[in-house]
Coordinates of C-alpha atoms in Angstrom, one line a residue:
X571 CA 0.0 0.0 0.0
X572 CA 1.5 3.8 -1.0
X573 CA -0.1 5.6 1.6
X574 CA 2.9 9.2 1.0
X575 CA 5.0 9.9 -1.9
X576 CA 8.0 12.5 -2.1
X577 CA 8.8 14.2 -5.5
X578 CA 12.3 16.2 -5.1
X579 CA 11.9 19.0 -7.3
X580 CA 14.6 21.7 -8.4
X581 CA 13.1 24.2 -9.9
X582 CA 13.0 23.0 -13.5
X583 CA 10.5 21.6 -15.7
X584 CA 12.6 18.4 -16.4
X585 CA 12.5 18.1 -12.7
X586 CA 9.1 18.2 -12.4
X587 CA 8.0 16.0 -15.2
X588 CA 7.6 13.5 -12.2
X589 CA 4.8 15.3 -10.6
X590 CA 1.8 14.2 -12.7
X591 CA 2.8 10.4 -12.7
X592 CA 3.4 11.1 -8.8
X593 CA 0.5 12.9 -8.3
X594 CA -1.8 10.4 -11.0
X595 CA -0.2 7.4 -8.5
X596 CA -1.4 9.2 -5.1
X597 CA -5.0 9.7 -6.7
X598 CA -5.7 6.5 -7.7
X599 CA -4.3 4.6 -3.9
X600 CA -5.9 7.9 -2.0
X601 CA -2.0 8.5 -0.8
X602 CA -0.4 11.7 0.5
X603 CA 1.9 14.0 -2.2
X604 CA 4.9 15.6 -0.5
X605 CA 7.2 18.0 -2.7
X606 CA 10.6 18.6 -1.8
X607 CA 13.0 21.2 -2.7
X608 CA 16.6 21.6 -1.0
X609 CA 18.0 25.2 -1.6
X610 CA 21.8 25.3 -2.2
X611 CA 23.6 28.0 -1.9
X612 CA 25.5 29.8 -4.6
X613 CA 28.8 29.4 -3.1
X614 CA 28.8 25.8 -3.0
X615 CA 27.8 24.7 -6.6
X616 CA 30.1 23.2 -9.1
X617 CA 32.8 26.0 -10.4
X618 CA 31.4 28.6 -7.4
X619 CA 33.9 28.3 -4.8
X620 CA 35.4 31.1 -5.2
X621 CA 31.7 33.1 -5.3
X622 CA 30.7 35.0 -1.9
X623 CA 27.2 34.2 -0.3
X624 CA 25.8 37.6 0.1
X625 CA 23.2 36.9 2.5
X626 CA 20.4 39.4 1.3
X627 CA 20.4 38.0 -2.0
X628 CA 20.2 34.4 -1.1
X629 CA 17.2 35.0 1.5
X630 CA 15.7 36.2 -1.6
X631 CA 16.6 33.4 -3.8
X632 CA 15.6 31.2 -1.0
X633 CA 12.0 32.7 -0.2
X634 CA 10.9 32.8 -4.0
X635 CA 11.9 29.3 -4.4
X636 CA 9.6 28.5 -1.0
X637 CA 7.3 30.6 -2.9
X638 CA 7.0 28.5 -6.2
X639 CA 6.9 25.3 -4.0
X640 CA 3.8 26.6 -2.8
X641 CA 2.3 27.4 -5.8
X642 CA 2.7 24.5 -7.3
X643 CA 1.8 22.4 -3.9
X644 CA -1.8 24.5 -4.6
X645 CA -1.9 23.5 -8.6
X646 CA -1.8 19.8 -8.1
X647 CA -3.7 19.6 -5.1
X648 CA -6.6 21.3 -7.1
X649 CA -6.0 19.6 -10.7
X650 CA -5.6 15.8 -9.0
X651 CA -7.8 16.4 -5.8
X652 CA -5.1 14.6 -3.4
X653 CA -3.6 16.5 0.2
X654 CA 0.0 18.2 -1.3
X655 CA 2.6 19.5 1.3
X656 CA 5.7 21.2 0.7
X657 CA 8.9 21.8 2.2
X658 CA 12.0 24.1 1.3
X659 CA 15.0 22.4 3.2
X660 CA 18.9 23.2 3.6
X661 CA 21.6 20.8 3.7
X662 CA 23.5 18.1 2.1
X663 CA 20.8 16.9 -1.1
X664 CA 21.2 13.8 -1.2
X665 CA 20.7 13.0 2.6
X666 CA 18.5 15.7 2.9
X667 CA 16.6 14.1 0.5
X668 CA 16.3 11.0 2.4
X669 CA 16.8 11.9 6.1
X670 CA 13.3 13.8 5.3
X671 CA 11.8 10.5 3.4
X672 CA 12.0 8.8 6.2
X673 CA 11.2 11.5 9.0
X674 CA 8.0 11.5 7.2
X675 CA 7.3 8.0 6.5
X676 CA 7.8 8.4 3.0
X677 CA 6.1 5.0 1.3
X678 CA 7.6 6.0 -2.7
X679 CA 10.5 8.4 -4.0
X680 CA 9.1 9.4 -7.2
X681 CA 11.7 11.9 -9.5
X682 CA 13.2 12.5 -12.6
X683 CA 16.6 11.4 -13.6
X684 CA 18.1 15.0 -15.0
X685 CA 16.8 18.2 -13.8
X686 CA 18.1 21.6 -15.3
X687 CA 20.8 21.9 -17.9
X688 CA 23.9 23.9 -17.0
X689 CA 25.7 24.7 -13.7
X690 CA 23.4 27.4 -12.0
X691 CA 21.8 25.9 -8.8
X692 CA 21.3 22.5 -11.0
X693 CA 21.7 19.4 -9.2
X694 CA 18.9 16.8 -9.6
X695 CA 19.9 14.8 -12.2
X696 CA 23.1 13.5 -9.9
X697 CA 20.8 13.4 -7.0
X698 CA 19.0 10.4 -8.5
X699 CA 21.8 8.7 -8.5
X700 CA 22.9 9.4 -5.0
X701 CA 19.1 8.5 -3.4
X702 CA 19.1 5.3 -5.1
X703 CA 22.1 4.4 -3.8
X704 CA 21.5 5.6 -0.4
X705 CA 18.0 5.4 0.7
X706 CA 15.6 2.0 1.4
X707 CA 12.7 2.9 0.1
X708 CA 11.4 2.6 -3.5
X709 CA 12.5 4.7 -6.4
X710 CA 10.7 6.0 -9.6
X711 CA 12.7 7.4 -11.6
X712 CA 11.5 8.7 -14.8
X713 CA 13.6 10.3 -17.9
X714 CA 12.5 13.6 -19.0
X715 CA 11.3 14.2 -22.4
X716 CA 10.3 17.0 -24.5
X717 CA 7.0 15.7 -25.0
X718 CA 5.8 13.2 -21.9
X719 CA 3.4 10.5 -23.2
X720 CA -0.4 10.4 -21.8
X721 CA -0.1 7.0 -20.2
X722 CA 3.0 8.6 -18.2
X723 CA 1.2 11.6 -17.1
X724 CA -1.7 9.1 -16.2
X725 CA 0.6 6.8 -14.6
X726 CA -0.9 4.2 -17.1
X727 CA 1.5 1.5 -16.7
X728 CA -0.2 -1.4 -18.9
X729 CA 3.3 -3.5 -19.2
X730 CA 5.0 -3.8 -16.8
X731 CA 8.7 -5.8 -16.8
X732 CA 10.1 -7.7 -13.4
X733 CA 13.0 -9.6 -13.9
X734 CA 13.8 -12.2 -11.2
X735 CA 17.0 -13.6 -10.3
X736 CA 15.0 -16.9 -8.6
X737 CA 16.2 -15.2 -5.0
X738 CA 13.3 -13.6 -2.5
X739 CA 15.3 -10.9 -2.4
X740 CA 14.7 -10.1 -6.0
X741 CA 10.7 -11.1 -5.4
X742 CA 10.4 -8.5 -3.2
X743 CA 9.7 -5.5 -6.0
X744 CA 6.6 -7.4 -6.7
X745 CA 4.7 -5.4 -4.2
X746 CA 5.7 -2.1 -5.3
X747 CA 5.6 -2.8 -8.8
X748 CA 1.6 -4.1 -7.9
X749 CA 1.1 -0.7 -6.1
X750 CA 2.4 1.3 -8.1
X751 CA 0.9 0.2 -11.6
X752 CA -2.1 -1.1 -10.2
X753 CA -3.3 -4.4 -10.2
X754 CA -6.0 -4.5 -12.1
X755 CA -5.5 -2.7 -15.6
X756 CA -1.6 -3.7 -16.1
X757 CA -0.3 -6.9 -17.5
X758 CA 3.3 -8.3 -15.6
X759 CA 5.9 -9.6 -17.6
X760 CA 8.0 -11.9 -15.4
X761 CA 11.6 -12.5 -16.8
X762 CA 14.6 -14.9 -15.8
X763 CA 17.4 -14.7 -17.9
X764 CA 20.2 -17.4 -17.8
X765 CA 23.6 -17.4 -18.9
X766 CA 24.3 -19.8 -21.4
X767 CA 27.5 -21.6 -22.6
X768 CA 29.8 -19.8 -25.4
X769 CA 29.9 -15.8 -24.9
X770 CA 32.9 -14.2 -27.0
X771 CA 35.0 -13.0 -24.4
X772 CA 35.4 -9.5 -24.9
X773 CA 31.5 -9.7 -24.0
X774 CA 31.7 -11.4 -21.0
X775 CA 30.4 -9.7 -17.7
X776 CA 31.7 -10.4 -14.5
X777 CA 28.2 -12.1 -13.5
X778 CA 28.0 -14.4 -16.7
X779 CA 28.6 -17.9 -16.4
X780 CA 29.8 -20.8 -18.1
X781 CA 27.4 -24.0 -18.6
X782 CA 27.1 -26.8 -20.6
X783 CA 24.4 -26.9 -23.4
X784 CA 22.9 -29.3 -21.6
X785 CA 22.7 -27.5 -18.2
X786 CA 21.7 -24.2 -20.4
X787 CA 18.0 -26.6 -21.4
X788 CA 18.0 -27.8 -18.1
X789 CA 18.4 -23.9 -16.4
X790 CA 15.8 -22.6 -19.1
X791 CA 13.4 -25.4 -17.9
X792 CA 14.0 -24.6 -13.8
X793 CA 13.7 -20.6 -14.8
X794 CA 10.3 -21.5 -16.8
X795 CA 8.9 -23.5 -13.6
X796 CA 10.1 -20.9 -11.3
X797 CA 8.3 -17.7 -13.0
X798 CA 5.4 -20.4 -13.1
X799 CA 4.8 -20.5 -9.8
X800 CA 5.5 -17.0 -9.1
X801 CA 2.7 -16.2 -11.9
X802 CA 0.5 -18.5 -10.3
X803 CA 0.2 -16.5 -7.3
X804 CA 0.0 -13.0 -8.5
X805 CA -2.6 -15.1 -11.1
X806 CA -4.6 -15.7 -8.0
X807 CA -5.1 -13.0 -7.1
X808 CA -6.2 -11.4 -10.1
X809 CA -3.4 -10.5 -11.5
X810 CA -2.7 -10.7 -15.5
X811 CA 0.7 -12.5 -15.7
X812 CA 2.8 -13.2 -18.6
X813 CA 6.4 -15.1 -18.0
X814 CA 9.6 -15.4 -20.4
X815 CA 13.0 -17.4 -19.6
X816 CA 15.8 -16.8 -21.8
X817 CA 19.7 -17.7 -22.2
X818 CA 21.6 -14.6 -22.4
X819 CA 25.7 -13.8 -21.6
X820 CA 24.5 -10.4 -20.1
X821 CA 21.8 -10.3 -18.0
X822 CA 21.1 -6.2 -18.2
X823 CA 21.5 -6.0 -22.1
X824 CA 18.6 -8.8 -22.3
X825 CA 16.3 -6.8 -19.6
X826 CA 17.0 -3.8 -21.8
X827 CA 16.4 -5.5 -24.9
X828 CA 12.8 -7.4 -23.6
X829 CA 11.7 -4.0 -22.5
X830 CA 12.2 -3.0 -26.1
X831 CA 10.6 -5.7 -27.5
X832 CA 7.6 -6.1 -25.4
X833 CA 7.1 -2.0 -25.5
X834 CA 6.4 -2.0 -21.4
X835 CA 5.4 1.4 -19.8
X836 CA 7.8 0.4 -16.3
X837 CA 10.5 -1.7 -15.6
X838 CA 10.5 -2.5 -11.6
X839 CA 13.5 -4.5 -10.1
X840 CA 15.0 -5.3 -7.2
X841 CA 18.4 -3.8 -7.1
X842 CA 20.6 -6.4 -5.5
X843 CA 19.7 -10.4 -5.8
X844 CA 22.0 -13.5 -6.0
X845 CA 25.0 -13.1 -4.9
X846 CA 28.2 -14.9 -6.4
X847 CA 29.3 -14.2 -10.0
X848 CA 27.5 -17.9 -10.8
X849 CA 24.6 -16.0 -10.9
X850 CA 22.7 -12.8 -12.1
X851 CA 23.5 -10.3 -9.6
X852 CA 20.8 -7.7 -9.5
X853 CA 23.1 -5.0 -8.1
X854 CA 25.1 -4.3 -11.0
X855 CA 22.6 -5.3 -13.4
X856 CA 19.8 -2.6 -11.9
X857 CA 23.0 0.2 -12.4
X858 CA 23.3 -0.6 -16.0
X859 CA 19.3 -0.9 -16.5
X860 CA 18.8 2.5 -14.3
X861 CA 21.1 4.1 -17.1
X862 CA 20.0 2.7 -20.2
X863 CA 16.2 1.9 -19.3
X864 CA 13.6 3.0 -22.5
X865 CA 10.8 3.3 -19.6
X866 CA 10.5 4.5 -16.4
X867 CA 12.1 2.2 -13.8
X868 CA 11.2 1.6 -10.4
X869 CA 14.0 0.0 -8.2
X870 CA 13.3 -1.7 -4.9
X871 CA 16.4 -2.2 -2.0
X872 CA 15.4 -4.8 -0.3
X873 CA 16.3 -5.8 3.1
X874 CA 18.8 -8.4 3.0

């Protein structure tokens, strides 16, 4: 259940081309909207050092920014009828960021992954990378476009991709991914992918494996039961499931590629899984599907 969702904004319209699949996501599971901004200072961006704070001016900076929170707190409160707060914090962005997603009992980060262009007070687009890899709680992140499609802005997910490693670890962004694109109107796409025998070496990752041809039919066949029975539950309880197994030498290259192919609206994955290089490990496959991703992605840090 998302019960209160955070959207970091910065002040740019990249940045806030997370709001209306936020806001869209708190209408439809009657959840709380919280919008985040974290003022930095002039003297401490990239190339500034050398710039002094002068005081007046950054009071001023700092109230109009508090000032455009509001004002768009107020315009998506009355255009998606859900309860919007605001805050205007100071510190650190990243930790900020997540110090206050927890104070607050955050349930979904929801932001973009690039914010404004250029060096003046920019910073969101490497702040995405910095919450994901700090905080525990779930993470939408969604690529700005020139032209966001409807079924974003609706948060319409109607495919949605979970690759699974076989661990419970990896099973547990089923939830999210549930709540998030709803259970009734989207179809899941469960997908395994195993590592099969001869990969050209210069292609190799470091969490591909070697196996028999043999082992590679037997592998496909344990993948193809596994995603079975997972289906089989989400199946009961209503849930439209789809499942794929396939042998692949690179486990992110074949989630990007199925998310091509099947044209999904989200991707949602755990980000660490198996451990071992014998086996797909999540962590470093989510990092090289959070950068490359043709949808929105939502990644889950589970508890170990």
């Amino acid at each position: 259940m998302i019960r209160s969702i955070l959207v970091p904004l910065d002040g740019s319209a990249f940045g806030a081309q997370a709001l209306p699949t936020a806001a869209a996501i708190a209408r439809r599971e009657h959840a709380a909207l919280r919008l985040v901004c974290v003022h930095v200072p002039t003297a401490i961006l990239p190339f500034a050092g050398a710039t002094p704070v002068e005081a007046d001016a950054e009071r001023h900076l700092r109230a109009d920014a508090d000032v455009r929170l509001e004002r768009i707190a107020r315009s998506v409160a009355h255009d998606y009828g859900v309860p919007v707060t605001h805050a205007l914090l100071d510190g650190p962005v990243v930790e900020t960021i997540d110090r206050y997603a927890r104070d607050m009992g955050t349930d979904l980060i929801a932001m973009t992954t690039h914010g404004r262009s250029g060096l003046r007070r920019a910073w969101l687009g490497s702040v995405a990378d910095g919450v994901v890899r700090r905080t525990r709680l779930p993470v939408l992140l969604i690529r700005p476009r020139r032209r966001p499609s409807r079924r974003l802005r609706l948060a319409a997910f109607r495919r949605v991709l979970l690759p699974l490693d076989g661990s419970a670890l990896s099973e547990r962004a089923i939830p999210a991914a549930v709540a998030i694109a709803g259970p009734v109107d989207a179809e899941f796409l469960l997908l395994r992918v195993v590592p099969p025998l001869s990969v050209p070496k210069p292609w190799v990752a470091e969490y591909a494996v070697y196996l028999e041809p043999s082992d590679v039919a037997q592998r496909l066949e344990a993948a193809e039961a596994y995603l079975d029975r997972i289906a089989g539950r989400l199946r009961d309880d209503g849930i439209s499931t789809a499942t794929r197994a396939i042998a692949h030498g690179q486990p992110a290259l074949a989630i990007l590629d199925e998310a091509e192919r099947a044209g999904v609206d989200l991707v949602a994955m755990a980000t660490h899984g198996r451990g071992g290089v014998a086996r797909m490990v999540l962590g470093s496959v989510a990092d090289t599907v959070r950068r490359r991703a043709p949808a929105p992605l939502l990644l889950v840090r589970p508890e170990s």
